PDB file of C-alpha atoms in Angstrom:
ATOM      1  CA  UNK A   1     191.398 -95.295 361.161  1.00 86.00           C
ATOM      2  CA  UNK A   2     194.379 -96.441 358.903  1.00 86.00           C
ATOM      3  CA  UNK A   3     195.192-100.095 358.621  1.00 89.00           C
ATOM      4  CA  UNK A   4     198.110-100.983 356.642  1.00 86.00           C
ATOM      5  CA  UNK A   5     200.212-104.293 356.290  1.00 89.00           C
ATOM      6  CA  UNK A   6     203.543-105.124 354.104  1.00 88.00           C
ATOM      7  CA  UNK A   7     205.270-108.620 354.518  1.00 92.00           C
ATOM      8  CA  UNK A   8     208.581-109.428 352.470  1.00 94.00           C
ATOM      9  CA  UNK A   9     210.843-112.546 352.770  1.00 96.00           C
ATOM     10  CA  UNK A  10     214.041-111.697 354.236  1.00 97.00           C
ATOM     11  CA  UNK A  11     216.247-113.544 351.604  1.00 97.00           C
ATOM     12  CA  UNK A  12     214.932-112.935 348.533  1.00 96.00           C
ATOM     13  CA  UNK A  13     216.862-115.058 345.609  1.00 95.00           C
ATOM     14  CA  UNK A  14     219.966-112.943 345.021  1.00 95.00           C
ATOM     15  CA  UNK A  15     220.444-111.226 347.903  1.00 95.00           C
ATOM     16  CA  UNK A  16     222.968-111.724 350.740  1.00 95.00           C
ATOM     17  CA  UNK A  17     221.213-114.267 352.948  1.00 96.00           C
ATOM     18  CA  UNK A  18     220.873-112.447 356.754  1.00 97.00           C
ATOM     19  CA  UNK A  19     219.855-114.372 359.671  1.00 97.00           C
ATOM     20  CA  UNK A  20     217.629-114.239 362.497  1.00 97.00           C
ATOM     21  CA  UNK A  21     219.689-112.437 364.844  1.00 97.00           C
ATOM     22  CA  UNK A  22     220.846-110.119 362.059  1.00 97.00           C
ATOM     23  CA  UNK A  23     217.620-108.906 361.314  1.00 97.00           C
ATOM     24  CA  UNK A  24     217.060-108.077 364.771  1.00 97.00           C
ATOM     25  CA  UNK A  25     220.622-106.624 365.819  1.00 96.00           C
ATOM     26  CA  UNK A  26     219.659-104.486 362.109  1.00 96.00           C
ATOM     27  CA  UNK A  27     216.084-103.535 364.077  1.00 95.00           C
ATOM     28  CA  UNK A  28     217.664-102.682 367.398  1.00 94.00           C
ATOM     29  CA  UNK A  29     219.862 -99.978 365.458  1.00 94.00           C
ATOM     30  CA  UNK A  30     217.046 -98.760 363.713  1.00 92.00           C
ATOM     31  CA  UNK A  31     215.121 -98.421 367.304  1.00 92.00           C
ATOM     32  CA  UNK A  32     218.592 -96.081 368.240  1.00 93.00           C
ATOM     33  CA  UNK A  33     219.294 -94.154 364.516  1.00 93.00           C
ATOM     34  CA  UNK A  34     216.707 -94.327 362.091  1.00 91.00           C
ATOM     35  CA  UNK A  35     218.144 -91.997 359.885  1.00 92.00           C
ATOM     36  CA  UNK A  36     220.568 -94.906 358.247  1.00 88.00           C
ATOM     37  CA  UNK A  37     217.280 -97.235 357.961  1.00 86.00           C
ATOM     38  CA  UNK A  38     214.606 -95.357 356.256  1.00 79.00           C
ATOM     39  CA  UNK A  39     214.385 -94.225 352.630  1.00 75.00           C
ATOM     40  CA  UNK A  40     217.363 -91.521 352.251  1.00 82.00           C
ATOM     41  CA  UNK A  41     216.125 -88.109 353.506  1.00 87.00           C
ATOM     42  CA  UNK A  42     213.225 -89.147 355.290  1.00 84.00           C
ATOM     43  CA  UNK A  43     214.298 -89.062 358.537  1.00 90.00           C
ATOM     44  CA  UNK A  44     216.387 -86.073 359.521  1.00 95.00           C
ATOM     45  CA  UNK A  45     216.534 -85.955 363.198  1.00 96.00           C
ATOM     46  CA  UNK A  46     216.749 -89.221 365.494  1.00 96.00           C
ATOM     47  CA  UNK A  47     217.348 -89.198 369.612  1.00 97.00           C
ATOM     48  CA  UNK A  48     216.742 -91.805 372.346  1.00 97.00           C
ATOM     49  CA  UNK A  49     215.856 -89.601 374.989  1.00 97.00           C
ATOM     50  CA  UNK A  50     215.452 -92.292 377.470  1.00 96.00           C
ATOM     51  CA  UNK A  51     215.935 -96.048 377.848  1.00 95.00           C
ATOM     52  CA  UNK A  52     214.946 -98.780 379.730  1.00 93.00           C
ATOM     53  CA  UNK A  53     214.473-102.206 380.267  1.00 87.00           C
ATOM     54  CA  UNK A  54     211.252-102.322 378.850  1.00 88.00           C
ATOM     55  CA  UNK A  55     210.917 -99.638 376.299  1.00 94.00           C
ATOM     56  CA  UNK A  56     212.462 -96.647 374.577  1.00 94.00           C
ATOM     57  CA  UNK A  57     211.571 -93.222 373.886  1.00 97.00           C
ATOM     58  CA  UNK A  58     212.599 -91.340 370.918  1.00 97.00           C
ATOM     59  CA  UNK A  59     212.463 -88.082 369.223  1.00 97.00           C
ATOM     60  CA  UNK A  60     212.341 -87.924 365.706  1.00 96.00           C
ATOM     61  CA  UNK A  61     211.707 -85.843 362.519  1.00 96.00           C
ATOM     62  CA  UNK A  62     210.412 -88.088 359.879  1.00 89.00           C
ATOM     63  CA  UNK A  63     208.771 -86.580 356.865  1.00 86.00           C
ATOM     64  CA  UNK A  64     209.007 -83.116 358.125  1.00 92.00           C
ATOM     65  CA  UNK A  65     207.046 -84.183 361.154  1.00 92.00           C
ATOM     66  CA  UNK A  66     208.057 -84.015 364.607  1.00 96.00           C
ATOM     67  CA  UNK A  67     206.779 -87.270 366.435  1.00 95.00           C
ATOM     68  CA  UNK A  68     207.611 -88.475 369.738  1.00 97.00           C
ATOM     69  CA  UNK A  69     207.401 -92.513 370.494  1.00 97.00           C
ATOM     70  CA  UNK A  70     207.504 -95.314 372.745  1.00 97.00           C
ATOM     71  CA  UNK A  71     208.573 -98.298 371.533  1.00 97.00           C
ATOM     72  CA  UNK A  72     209.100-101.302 372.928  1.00 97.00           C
ATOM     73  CA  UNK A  73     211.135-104.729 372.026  1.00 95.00           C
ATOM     74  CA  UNK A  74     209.906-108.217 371.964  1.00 95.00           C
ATOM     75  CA  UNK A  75     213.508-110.264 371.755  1.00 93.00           C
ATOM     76  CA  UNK A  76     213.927-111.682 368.405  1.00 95.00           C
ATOM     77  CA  UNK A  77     210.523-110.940 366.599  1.00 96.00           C
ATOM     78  CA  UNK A  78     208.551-107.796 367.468  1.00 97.00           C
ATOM     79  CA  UNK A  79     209.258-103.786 367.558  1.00 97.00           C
ATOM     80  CA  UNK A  80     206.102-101.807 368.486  1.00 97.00           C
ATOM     81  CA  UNK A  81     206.699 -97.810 367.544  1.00 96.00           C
ATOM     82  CA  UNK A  82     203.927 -96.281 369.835  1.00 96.00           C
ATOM     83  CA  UNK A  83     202.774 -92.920 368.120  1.00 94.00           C
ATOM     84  CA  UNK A  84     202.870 -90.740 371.592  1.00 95.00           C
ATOM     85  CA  UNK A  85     203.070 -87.253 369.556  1.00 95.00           C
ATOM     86  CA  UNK A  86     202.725 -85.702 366.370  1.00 93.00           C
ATOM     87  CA  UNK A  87     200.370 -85.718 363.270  1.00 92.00           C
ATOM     88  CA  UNK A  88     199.374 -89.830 363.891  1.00 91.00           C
ATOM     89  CA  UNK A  89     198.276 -91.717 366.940  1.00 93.00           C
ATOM     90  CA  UNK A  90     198.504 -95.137 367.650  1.00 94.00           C
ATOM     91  CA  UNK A  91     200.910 -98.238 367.058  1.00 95.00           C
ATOM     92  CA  UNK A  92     203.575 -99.350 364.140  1.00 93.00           C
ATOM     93  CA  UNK A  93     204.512-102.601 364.040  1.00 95.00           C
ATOM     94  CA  UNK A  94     207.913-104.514 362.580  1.00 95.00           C
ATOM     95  CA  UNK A  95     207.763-108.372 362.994  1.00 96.00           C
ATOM     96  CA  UNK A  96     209.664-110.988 362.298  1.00 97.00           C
ATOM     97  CA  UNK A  97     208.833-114.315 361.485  1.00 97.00           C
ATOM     98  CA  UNK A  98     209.396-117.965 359.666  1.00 97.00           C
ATOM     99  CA  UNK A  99     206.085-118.699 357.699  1.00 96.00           C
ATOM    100  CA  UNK A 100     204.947-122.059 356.372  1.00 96.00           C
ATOM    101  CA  UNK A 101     207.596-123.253 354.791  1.00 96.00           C
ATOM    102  CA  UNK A 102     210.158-121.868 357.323  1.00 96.00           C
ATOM    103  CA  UNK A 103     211.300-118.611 355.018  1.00 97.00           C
ATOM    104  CA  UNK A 104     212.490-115.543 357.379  1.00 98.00           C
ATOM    105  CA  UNK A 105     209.472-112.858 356.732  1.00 97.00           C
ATOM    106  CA  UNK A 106     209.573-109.197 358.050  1.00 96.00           C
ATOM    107  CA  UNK A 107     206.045-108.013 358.409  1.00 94.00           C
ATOM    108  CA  UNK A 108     204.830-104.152 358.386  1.00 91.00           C
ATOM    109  CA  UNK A 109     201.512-103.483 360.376  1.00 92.00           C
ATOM    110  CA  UNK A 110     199.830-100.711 361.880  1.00 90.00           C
ATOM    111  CA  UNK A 111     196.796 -99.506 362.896  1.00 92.00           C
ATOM    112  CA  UNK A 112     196.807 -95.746 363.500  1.00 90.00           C
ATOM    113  CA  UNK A 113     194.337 -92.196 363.158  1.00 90.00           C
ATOM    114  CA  UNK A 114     195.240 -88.976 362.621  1.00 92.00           C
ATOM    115  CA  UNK A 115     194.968 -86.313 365.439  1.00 91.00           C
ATOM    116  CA  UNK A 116     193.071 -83.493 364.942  1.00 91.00           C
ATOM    117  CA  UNK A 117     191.385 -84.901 361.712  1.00 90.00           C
ATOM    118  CA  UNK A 118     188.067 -86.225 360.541  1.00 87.00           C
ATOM    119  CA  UNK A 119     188.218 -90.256 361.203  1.00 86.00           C
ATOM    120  CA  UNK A 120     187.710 -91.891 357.668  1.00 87.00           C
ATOM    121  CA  UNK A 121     187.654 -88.429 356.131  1.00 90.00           C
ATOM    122  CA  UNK A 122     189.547 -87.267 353.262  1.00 89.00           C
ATOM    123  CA  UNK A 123     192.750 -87.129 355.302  1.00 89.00           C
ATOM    124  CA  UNK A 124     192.665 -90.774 356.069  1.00 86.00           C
ATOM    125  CA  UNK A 125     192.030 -91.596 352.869  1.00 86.00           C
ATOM    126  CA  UNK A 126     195.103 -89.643 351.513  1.00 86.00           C
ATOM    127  CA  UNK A 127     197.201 -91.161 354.176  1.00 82.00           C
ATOM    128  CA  UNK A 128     195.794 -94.792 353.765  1.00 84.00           C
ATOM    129  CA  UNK A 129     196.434 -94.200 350.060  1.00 82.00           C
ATOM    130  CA  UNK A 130     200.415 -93.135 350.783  1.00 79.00           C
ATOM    131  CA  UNK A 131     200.602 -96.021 353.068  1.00 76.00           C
ATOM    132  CA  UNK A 132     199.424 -98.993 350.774  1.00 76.00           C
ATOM    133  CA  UNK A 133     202.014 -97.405 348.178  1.00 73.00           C
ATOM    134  CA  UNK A 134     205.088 -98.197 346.896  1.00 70.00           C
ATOM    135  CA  UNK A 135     206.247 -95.740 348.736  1.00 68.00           C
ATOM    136  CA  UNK A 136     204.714 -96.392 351.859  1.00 70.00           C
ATOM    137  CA  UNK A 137     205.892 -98.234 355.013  1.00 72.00           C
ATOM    138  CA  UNK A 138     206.688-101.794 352.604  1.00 77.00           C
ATOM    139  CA  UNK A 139     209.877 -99.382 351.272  1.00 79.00           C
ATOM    140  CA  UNK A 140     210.896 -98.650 354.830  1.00 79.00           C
ATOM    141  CA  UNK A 141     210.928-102.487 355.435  1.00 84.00           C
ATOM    142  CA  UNK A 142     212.765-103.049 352.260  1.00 87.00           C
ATOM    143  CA  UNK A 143     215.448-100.541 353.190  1.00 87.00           C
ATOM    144  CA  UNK A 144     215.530-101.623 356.691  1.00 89.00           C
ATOM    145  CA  UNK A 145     216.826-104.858 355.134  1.00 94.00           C
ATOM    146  CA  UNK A 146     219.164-103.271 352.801  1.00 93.00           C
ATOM    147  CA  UNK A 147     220.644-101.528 355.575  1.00 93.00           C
ATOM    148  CA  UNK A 148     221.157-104.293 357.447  1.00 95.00           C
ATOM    149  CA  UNK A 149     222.983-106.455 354.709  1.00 97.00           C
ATOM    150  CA  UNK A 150     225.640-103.101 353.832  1.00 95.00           C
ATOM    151  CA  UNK A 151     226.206-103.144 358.161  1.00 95.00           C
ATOM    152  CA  UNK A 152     226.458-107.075 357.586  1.00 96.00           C
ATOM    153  CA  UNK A 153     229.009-106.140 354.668  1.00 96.00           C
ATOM    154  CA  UNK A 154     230.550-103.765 356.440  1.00 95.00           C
ATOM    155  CA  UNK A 155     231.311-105.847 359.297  1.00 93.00           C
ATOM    156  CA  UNK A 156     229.408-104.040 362.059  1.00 89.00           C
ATOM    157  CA  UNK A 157     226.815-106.603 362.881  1.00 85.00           C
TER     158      UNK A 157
END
C-alpha cells in the first residue's frame, strides 16, 4: 500500500491571503474541472457524470490514465476522491484546517494500492517514490491554491 501526506499553510508570507470559504468554493471547482487545478497538462479530460447530495462521480484522464471516482464533500474542510477505476484503488484526501496557532493549512493524504500489481512490490515503491516528490500530490495542493488566488483575482470566487 501507498501512504502519502503533504500539508502547506494557506497564506504563506507574500501571497494573496484567501479565506476559509475561498479555499473551499476553489475545492468545489476543482471537484467539477480539474483541468484548471492540477499542474498544467496533467489532467486532460474532466466530467461530472452524476451528482448528488451526497457525492459526485467523475470521469477523468489524469496522467494518461483513465480513472473513474466518487468523491464526496464534507462542508468547509474535507474532499475524499474515492479511486472507483483505473490503475489505483482506494481514497485521496484534501483537508482543510486551522492548526495550533490558528494558520489556514491544506493537507494532502491518501492511502491507496495499485490494481493488478504486487502490494509493496517494485511498483509501489516507484509510485510511493513519485508521490513523496516534489512532484507528487504536495504540487497539486500548491497549484490548487494558486488557482484559487488567480479565480480570487479574477473575480470569480
Amino acid at each position: 500500500m501507498i501512504y502519502s501526506t503533504a500539508t502547506v499553510p494557506v497564506n504563506p508570507a507574500g501571497e494573496t491571503k484567501l479565506t476559509r470559504d475561498q479555499v473551499w468554493k476553489g475545492l468545489e471547482l476543482k471537484v467539477r474541472d480539474a483541468r484548471e487545478f492540477l499542474p498544467p497538462g496533467l489532467c486532460t479530460r474532466c466530467d461530472v457524470v452524476e451528482e448528488s447530495a451526497t457525492h459526485f462521480v467523475r470521469e477523468v484522464t489524469i496522467a494518461g490514465s483513465d480513472l473513474r471516482e466518487i468523491i464526496t464533500l464534507e462542508s468547509q474542510s474535507k474532499v475524499t476522491f474515492f479511486q472507483a477505476t483505473g490503475p489505483r484503488e482506494g481514497a485521496i484526501v484534501n483537508e482543510l484546517f486551522e492548526d495550533e496557532a490558528g494558520a489556514l493549512q491544506l493537507k494532502f493524504y491518501c492511502y491507496i494500492g495499485l490494481r493488478g500489481k504486487q502490494p509493496n512490490g517494485p511498483e509501489e515503491h516507484a509510485e510511493q517514490t513519485q508521490f513523496d516528490s516534489d512532484k507528487g500530490y504536495k504540487s497539486a495542493v500548491l497549484s490548487t491554491l494558486k488557482r484559487t488566488r488567480e479565480l480570487l483575482a479574477e473575480g470569480r470566487l
